[in-house]
GROMACS .gro file of C-alpha atoms in nm:
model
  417
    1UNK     CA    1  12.152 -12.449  19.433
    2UNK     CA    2  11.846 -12.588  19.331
    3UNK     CA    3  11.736 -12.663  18.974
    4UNK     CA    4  11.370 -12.558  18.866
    5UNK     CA    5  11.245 -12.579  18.478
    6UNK     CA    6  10.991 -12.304  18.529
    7UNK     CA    7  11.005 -11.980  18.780
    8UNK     CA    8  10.745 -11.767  18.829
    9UNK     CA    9  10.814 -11.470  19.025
   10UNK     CA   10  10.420 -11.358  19.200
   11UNK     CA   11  10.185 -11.473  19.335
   12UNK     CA   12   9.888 -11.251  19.235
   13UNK     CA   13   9.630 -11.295  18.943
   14UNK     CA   14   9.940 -11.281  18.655
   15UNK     CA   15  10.139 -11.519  18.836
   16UNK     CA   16   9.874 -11.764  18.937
   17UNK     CA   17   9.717 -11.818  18.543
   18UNK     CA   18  10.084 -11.839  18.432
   19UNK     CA   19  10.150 -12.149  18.632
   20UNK     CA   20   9.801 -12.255  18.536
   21UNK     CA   21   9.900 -12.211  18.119
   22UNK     CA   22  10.247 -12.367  18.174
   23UNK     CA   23  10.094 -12.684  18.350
   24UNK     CA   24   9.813 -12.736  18.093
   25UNK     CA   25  10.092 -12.712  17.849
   26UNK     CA   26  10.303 -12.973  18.004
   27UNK     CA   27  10.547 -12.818  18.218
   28UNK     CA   28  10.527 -12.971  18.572
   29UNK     CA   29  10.817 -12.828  18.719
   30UNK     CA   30  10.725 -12.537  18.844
   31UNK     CA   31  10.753 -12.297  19.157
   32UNK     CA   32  10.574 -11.976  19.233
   33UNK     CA   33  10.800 -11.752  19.463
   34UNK     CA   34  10.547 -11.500  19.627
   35UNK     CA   35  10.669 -11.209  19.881
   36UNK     CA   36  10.326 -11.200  20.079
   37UNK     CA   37  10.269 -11.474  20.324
   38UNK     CA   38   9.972 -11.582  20.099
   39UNK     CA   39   9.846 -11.616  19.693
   40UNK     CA   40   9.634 -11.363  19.534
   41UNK     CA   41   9.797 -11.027  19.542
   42UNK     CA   42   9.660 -10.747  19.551
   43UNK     CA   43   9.327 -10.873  19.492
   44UNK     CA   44   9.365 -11.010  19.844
   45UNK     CA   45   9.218 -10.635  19.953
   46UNK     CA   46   8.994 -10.561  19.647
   47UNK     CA   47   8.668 -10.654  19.828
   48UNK     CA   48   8.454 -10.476  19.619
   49UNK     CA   49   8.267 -10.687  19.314
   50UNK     CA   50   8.327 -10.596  18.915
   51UNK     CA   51   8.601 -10.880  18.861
   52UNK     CA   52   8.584 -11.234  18.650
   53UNK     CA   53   8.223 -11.088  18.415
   54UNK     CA   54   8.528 -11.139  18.136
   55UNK     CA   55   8.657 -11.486  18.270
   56UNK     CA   56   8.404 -11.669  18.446
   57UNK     CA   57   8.102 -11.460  18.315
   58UNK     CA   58   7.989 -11.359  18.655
   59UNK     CA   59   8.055 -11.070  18.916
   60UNK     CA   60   8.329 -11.154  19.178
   61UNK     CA   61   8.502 -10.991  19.459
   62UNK     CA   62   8.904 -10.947  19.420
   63UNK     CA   63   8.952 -11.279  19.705
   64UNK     CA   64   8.722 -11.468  19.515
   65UNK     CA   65   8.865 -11.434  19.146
   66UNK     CA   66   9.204 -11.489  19.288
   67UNK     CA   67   9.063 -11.802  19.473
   68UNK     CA   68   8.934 -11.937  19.163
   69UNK     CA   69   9.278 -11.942  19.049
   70UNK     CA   70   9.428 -12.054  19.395
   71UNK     CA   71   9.226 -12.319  19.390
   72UNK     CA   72   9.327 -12.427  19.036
   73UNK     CA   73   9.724 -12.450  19.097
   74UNK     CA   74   9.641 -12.658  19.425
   75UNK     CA   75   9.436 -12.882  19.196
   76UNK     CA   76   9.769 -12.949  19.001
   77UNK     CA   77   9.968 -12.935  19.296
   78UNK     CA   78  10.196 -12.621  19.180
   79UNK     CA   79  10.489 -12.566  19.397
   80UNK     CA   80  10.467 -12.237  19.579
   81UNK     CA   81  10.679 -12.020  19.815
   82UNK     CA   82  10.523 -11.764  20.063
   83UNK     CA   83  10.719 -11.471  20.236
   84UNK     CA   84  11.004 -11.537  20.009
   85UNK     CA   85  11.119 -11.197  19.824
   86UNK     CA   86  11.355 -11.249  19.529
   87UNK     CA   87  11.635 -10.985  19.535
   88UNK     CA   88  11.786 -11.063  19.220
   89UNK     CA   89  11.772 -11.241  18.871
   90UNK     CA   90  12.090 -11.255  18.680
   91UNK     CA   91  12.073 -11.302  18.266
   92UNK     CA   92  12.164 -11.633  18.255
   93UNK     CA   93  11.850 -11.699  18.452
   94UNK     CA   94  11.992 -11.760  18.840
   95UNK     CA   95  11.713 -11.616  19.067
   96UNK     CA   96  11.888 -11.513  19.445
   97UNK     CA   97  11.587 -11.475  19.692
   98UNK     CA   98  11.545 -11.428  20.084
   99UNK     CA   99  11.248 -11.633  20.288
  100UNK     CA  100  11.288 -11.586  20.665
  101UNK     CA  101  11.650 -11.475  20.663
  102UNK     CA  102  11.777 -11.771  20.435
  103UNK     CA  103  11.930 -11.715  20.119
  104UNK     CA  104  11.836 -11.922  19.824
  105UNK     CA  105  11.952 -11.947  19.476
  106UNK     CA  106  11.758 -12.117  19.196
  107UNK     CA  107  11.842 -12.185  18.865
  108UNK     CA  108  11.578 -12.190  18.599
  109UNK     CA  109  11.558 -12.266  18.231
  110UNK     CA  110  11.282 -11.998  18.201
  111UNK     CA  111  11.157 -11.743  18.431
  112UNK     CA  112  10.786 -11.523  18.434
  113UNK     CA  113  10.849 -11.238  18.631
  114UNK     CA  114  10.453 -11.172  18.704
  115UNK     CA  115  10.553 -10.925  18.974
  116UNK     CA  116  10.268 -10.684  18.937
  117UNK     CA  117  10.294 -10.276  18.986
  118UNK     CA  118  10.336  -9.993  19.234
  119UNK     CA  119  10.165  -9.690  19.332
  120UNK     CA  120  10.344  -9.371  19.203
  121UNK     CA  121  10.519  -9.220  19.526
  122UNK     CA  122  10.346  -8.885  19.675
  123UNK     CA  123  10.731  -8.774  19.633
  124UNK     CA  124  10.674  -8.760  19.239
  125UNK     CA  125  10.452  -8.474  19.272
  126UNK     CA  126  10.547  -8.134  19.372
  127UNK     CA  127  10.272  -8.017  19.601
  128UNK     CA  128  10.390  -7.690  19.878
  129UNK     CA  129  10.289  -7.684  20.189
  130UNK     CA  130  10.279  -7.902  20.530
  131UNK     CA  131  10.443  -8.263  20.576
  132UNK     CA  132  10.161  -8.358  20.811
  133UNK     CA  133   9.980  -8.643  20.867
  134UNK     CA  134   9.641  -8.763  20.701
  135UNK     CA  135   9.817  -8.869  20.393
  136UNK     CA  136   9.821  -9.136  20.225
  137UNK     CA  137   9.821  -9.369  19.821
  138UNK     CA  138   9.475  -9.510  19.771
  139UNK     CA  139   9.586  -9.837  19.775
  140UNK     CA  140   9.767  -9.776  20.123
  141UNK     CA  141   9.377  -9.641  20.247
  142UNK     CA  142   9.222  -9.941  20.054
  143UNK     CA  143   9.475 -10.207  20.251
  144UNK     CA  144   9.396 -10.000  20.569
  145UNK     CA  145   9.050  -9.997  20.552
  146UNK     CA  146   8.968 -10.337  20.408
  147UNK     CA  147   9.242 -10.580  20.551
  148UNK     CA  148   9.337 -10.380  20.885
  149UNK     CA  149   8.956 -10.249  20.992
  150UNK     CA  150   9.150  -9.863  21.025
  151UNK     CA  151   8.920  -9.569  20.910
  152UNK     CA  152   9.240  -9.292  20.750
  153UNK     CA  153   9.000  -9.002  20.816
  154UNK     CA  154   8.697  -8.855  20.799
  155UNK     CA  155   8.701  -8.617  20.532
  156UNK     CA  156   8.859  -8.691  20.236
  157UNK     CA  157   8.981  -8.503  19.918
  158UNK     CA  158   9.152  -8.732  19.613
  159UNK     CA  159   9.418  -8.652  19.384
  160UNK     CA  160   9.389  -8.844  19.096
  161UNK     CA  161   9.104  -9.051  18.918
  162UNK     CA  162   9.286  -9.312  18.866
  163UNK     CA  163   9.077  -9.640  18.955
  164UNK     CA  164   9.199  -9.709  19.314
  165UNK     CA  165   9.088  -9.339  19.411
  166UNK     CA  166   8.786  -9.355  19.261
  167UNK     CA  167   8.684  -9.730  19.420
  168UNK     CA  168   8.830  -9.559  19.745
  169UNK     CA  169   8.570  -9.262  19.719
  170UNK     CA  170   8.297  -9.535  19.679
  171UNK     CA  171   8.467  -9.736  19.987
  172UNK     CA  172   8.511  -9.440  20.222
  173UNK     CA  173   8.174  -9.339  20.155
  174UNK     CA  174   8.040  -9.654  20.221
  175UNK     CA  175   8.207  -9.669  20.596
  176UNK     CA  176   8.051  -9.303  20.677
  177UNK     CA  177   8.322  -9.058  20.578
  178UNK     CA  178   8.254  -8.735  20.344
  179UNK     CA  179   8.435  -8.744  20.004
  180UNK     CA  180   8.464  -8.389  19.970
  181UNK     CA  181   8.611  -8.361  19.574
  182UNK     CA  182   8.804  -8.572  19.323
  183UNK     CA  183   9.078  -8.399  19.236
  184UNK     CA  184   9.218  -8.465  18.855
  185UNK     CA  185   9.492  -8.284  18.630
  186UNK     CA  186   9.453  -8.353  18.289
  187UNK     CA  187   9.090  -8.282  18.111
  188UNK     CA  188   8.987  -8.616  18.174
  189UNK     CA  189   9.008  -8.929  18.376
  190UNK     CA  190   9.267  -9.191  18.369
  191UNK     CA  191   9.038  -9.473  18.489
  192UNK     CA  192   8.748  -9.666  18.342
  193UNK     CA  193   8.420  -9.473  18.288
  194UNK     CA  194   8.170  -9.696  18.493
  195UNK     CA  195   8.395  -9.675  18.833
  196UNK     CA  196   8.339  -9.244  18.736
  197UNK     CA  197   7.997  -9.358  18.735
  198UNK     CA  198   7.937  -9.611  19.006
  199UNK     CA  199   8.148  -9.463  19.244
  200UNK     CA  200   8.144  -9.053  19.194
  201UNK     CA  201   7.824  -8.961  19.009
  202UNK     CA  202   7.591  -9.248  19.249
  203UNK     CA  203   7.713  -9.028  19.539
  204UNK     CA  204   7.757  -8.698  19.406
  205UNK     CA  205   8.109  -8.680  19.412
  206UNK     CA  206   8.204  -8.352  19.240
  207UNK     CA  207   8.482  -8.441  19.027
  208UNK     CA  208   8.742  -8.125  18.902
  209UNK     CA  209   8.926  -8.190  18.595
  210UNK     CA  210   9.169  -7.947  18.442
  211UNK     CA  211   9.238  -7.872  18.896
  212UNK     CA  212   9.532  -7.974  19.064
  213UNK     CA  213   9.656  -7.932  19.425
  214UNK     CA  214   9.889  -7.632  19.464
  215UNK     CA  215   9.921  -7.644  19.877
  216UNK     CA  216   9.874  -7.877  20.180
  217UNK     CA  217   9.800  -7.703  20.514
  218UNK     CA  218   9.799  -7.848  20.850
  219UNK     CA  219  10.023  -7.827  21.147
  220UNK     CA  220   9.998  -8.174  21.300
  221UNK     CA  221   9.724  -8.332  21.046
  222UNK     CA  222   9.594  -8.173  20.720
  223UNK     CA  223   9.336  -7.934  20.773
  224UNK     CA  224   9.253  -7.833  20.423
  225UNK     CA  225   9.452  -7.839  20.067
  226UNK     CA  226   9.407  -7.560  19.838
  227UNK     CA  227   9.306  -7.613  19.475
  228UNK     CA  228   9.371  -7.435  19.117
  229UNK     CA  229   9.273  -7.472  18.793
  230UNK     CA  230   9.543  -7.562  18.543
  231UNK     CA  231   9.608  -7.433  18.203
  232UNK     CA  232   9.728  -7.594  17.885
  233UNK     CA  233  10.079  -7.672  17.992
  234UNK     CA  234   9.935  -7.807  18.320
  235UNK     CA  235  10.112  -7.500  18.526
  236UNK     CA  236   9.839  -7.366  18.766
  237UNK     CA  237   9.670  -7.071  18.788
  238UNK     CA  238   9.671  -6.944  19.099
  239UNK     CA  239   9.420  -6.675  19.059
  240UNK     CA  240   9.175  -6.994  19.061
  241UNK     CA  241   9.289  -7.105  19.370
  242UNK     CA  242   8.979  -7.218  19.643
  243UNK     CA  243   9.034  -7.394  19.970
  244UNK     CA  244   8.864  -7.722  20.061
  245UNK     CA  245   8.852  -7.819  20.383
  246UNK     CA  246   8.960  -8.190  20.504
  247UNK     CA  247   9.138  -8.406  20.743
  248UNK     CA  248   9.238  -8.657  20.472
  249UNK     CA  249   9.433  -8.667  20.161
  250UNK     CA  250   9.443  -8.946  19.926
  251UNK     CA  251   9.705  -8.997  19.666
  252UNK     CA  252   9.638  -9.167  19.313
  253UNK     CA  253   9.849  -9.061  19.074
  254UNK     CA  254   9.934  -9.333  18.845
  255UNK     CA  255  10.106  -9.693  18.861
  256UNK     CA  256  10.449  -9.838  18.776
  257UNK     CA  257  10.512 -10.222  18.685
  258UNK     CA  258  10.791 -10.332  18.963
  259UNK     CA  259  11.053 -10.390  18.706
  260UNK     CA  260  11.366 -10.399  18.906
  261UNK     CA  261  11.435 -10.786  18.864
  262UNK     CA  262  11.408 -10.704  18.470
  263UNK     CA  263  11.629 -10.406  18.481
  264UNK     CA  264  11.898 -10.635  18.687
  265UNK     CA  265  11.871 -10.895  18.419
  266UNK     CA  266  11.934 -10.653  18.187
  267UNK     CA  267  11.586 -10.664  18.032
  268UNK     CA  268  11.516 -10.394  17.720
  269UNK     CA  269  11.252 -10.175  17.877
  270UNK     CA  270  10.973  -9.954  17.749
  271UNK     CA  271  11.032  -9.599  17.832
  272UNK     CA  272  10.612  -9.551  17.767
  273UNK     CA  273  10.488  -9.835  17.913
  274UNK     CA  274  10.813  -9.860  18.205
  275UNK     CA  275  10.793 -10.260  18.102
  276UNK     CA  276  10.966 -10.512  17.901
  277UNK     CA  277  10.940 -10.490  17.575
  278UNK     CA  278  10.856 -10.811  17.437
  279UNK     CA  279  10.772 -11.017  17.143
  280UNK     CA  280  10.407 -11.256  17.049
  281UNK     CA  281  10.546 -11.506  17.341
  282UNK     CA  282  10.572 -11.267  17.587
  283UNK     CA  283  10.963 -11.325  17.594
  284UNK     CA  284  11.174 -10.998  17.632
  285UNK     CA  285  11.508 -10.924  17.533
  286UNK     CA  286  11.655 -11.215  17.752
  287UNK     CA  287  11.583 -11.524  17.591
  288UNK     CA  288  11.411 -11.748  17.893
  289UNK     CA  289  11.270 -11.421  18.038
  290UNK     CA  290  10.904 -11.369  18.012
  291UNK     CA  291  10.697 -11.093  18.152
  292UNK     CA  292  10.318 -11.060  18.161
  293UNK     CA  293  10.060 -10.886  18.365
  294UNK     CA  294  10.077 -10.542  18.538
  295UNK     CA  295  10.462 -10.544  18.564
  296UNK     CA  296  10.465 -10.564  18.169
  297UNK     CA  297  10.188 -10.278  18.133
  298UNK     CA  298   9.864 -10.167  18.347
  299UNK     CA  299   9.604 -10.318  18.256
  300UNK     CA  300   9.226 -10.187  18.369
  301UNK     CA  301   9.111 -10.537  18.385
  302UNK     CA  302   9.219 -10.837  18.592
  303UNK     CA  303   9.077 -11.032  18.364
  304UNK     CA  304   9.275 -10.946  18.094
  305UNK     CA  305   9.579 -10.960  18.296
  306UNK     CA  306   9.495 -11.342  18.324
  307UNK     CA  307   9.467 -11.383  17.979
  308UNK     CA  308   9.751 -11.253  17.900
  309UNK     CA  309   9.977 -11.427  18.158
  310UNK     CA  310   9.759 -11.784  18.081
  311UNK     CA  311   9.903 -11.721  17.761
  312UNK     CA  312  10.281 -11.632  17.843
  313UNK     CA  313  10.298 -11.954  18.080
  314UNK     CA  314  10.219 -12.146  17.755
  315UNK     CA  315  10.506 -11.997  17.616
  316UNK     CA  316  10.720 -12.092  17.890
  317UNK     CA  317  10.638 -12.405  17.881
  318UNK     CA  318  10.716 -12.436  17.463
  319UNK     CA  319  11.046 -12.274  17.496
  320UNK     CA  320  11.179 -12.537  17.758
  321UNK     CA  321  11.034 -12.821  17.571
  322UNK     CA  322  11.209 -12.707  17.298
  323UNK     CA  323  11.516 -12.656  17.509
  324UNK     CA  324  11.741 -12.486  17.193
  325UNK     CA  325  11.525 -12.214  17.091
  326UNK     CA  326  11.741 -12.010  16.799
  327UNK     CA  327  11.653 -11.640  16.753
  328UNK     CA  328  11.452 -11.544  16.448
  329UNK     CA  329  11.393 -11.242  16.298
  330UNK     CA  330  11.136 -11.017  16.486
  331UNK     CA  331  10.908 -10.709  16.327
  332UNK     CA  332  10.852 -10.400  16.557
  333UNK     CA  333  10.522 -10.246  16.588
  334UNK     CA  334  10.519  -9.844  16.539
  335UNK     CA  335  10.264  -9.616  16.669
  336UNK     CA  336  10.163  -9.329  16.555
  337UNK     CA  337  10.200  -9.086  16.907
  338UNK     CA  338   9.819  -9.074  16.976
  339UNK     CA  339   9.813  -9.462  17.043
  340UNK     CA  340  10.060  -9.438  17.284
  341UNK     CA  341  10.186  -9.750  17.278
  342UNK     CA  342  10.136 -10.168  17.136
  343UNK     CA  343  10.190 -10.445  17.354
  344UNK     CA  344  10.328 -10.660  17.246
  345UNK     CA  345  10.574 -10.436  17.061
  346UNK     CA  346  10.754 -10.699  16.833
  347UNK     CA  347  10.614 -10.972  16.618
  348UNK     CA  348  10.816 -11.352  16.565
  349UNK     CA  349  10.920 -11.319  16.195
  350UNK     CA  350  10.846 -11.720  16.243
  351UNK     CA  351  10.522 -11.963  16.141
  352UNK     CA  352  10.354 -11.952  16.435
  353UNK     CA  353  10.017 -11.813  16.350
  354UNK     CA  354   9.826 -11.861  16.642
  355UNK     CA  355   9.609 -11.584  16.753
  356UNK     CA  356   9.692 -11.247  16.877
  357UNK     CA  357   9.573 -10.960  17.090
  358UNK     CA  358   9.748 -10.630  17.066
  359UNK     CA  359   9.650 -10.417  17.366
  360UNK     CA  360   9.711 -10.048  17.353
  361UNK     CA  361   9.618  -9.709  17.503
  362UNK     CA  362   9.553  -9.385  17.387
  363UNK     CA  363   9.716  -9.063  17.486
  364UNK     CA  364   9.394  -8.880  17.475
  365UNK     CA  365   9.037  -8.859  17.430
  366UNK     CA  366   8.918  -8.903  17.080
  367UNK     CA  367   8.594  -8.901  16.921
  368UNK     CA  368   8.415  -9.058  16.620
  369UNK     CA  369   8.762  -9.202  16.501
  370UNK     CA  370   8.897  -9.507  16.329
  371UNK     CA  371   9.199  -9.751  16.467
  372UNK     CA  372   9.375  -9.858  16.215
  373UNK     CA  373   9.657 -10.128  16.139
  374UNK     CA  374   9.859 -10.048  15.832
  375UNK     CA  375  10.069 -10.268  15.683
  376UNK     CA  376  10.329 -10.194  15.451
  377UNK     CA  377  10.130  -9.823  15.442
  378UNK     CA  378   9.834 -10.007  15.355
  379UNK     CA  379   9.511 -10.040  15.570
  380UNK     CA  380   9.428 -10.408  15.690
  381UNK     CA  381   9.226 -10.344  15.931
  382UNK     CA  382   9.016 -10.053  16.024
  383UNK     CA  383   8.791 -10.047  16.349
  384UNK     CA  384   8.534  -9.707  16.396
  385UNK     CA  385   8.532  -9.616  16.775
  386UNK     CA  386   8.326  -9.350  16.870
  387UNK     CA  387   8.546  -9.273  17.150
  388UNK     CA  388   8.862  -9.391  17.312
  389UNK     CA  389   9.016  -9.256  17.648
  390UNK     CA  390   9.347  -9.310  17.786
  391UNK     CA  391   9.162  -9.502  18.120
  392UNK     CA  392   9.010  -9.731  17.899
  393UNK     CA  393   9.254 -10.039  17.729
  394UNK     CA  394   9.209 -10.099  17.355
  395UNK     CA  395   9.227 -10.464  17.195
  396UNK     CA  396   9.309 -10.589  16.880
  397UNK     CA  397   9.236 -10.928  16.804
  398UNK     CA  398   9.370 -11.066  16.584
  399UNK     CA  399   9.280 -11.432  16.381
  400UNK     CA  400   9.510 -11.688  16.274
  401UNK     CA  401   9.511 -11.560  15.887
  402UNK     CA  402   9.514 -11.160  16.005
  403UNK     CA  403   9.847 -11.319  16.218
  404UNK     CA  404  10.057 -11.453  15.870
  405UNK     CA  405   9.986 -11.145  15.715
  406UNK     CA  406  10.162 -10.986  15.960
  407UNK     CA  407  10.440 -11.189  16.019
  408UNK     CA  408  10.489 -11.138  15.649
  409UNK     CA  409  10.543 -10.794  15.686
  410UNK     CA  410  10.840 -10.483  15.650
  411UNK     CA  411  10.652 -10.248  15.805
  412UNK     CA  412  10.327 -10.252  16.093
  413UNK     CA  413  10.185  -9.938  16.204
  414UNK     CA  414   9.899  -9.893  16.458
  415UNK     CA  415   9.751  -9.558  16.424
  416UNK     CA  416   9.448  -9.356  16.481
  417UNK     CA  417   9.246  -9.153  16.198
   0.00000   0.00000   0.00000
């Protein structure tokens, strides 16, 4: 069994600035263990621009932010560990892992599991009709298109605006196929507003909110899917019901953070977010255990996703240099149900008063509101938004000062009003 101070479990964008924080920090002893047989995740097939204008102040593809931060670990000589896929991670922090058919176990005084997310299975959904072919996730089309050189189709329908499916309608466009619709449940879209810009309205992309898909038909291959309107429950009404005719459907319906390895470790989750919940470090339940990235929440950034992680390798690195870390007190942040949720969700009832961003996400669309931080019922801080959308990731930053008055208190409450 080897002995390593610092695991981090990925490879992609999280995993890479984790290894990065930890080292600046002073932890050398470190080893990325990445499934893929190279570093960057699943920016590896994002080759469209829009990344790093946060990080590096410029426009980037998805292989050249992730390079950025390749080329950074190889700078400090990072250990690393292609086509090895870790299988478990117990509590006490032994990490079991296959690479080529040999079994390795690992123990670690801390461990980042920076393990990204999944698409939402097609299974999830009820749609009737054919199990034929021409269907597929987004991402699956995006990996197939931009990695392999394989068109999926020729005409194309998408469920879901989530941001994959909506960079996809861009993409397929681009390589000569005709996006015929964009199809979306709820009564507005769960990704960010420019990619309903850039990549629907530039092409005229009709995009049908409050529609869902209510049949598949095709014998061998789809040949068209039928469409409804839905109403407030989200049942459809099938009086609305109009055919559109393709050879393609694309699924994207949603993400979930691959949090098997935390659930094994016995890892409190979030039933909201389907992460860890954690604390100010990033450390969940586990002490040693640290999650950050898209396996902790979805993010609609990658650049925020390496903030985030930078920051949760710095606090891997503090707790093994302080080897006996005792448990303290910790304050849980409440919501108010239209912020759906707070990450992180507990606050260190300690004296570290370093800076803090709470991230967040709204349940719905809301206009000319204020979010709010209460504590102890009382406002302390108050910011007007004229409109917030669940595609769109809120941020609270908050100062060193704003931090102790926190830390100080019974009660936090994150609301909107």
């Amino acid at each position: 069994m080897k002995n390593i101070n610092l695991v981090i479990i990925g490879g992609g964008p999280a995993g890479l600035a984790a290894a990065i924080g930890a080292y600046d920090k002073g932890q050398k002893d470190i080893l990325i263990l990445e499934r893929e047989d190279k570093l960057g995740g699943i920016l590896n097939q994002c080759i469209h621009n829009g990344f790093g204008l946060h990080t590096f102040n410029e426009e980037l593809t998805g292989p050249e932010y992730a390079q950025r931060f390749i080329d950074e670990v190889e700078k400090r000589n990072i250990k690393y560990s292609l086509n090895t896929t870790v299988i478990n991670i117990s509590n006490d922090k032994t990490i079991k892992a296959l690479k080529e058919g040999e079994l390795l176990e690992i123990k670690a005084k801390a461990i980042i599991l920076a393990c990204g997310c999944r698409e939402r299975p097609r299974g999830a959904i009820n749609i009737a009709g054919a199990r034929c072919a021409g269907i597929y996730s987004a991402g699956t089309a995006q990996k197939l298109v931009n990695i392999d050189g394989y068109m999926p189709g020729k005409e194309i329908v998408i469920l879901g605006s989530g941001d994959i499916g909506l960079i996809m309608a861009r993409r397929m466009t681009f390589e000569g196929a005709k996006v015929k619709a964009v199809i979306e449940l709820m009564p507005y879209s769960s990704g960010l507003n420019r990619n309903i810009v850039q990549c629907l309205n530039d092409f005229n992309i009709p995009l049908y909110f409050s529609h869902t898909i209510v049949e598949i038909k095709g014998k061998d291959r789809v040949e068209s899917v039928i469409v409804a309107q839905v109403d407030e429950k989200l049942n459809p009404k099938l009086d609305t019901s109009f055919e559109i005719k393709c050879d393609t459907l694309l699924l994207s319906v949603g993400l979930i953070p691959e949090n098997e390895l935390a659930r094994g470790a016995n890892v409190s989750m979030s039933n909201i977010t389907r992460g860890a919940l954690v604390d100010d470090s990033y450390m969940t339940s586990v002490e040693g255990i640290f999650e950050c990235g898209n396996v902790l929440h979805v993010h609609d950034l990658v650049d925020f996703v390496s903030l985030e992680a930078k920051k949760a390798g710095e606090a891997a690195a503090n707790f093994i240099n302080k080897e006996n870390v005792t448990n303290c007190e910790k304050i849980e942040i409440k919501t108010d149900g239209k912020v759906r949720y707070v990450v992180p969700e507990l606050l260190l009832k300690n004296e570290d008063y370093t800076s803090i961003s709470l991230k967040l996400r709204v349940g719905n669309v809301y206009k000319d509101v204020k979010l709010e931080v209460l504590v102890d019922g009382e406002v302390f801080i108050s910011k007007k938004k004229r409109v917030l959308t669940p595609g769109e990731m809120q941020s609270i930053d908050l100062k060193e000062d704003e931090v102790k008055k926190l830390k100080s208190a019974n009660n936090i409450l994150v609301r909107i009003q």
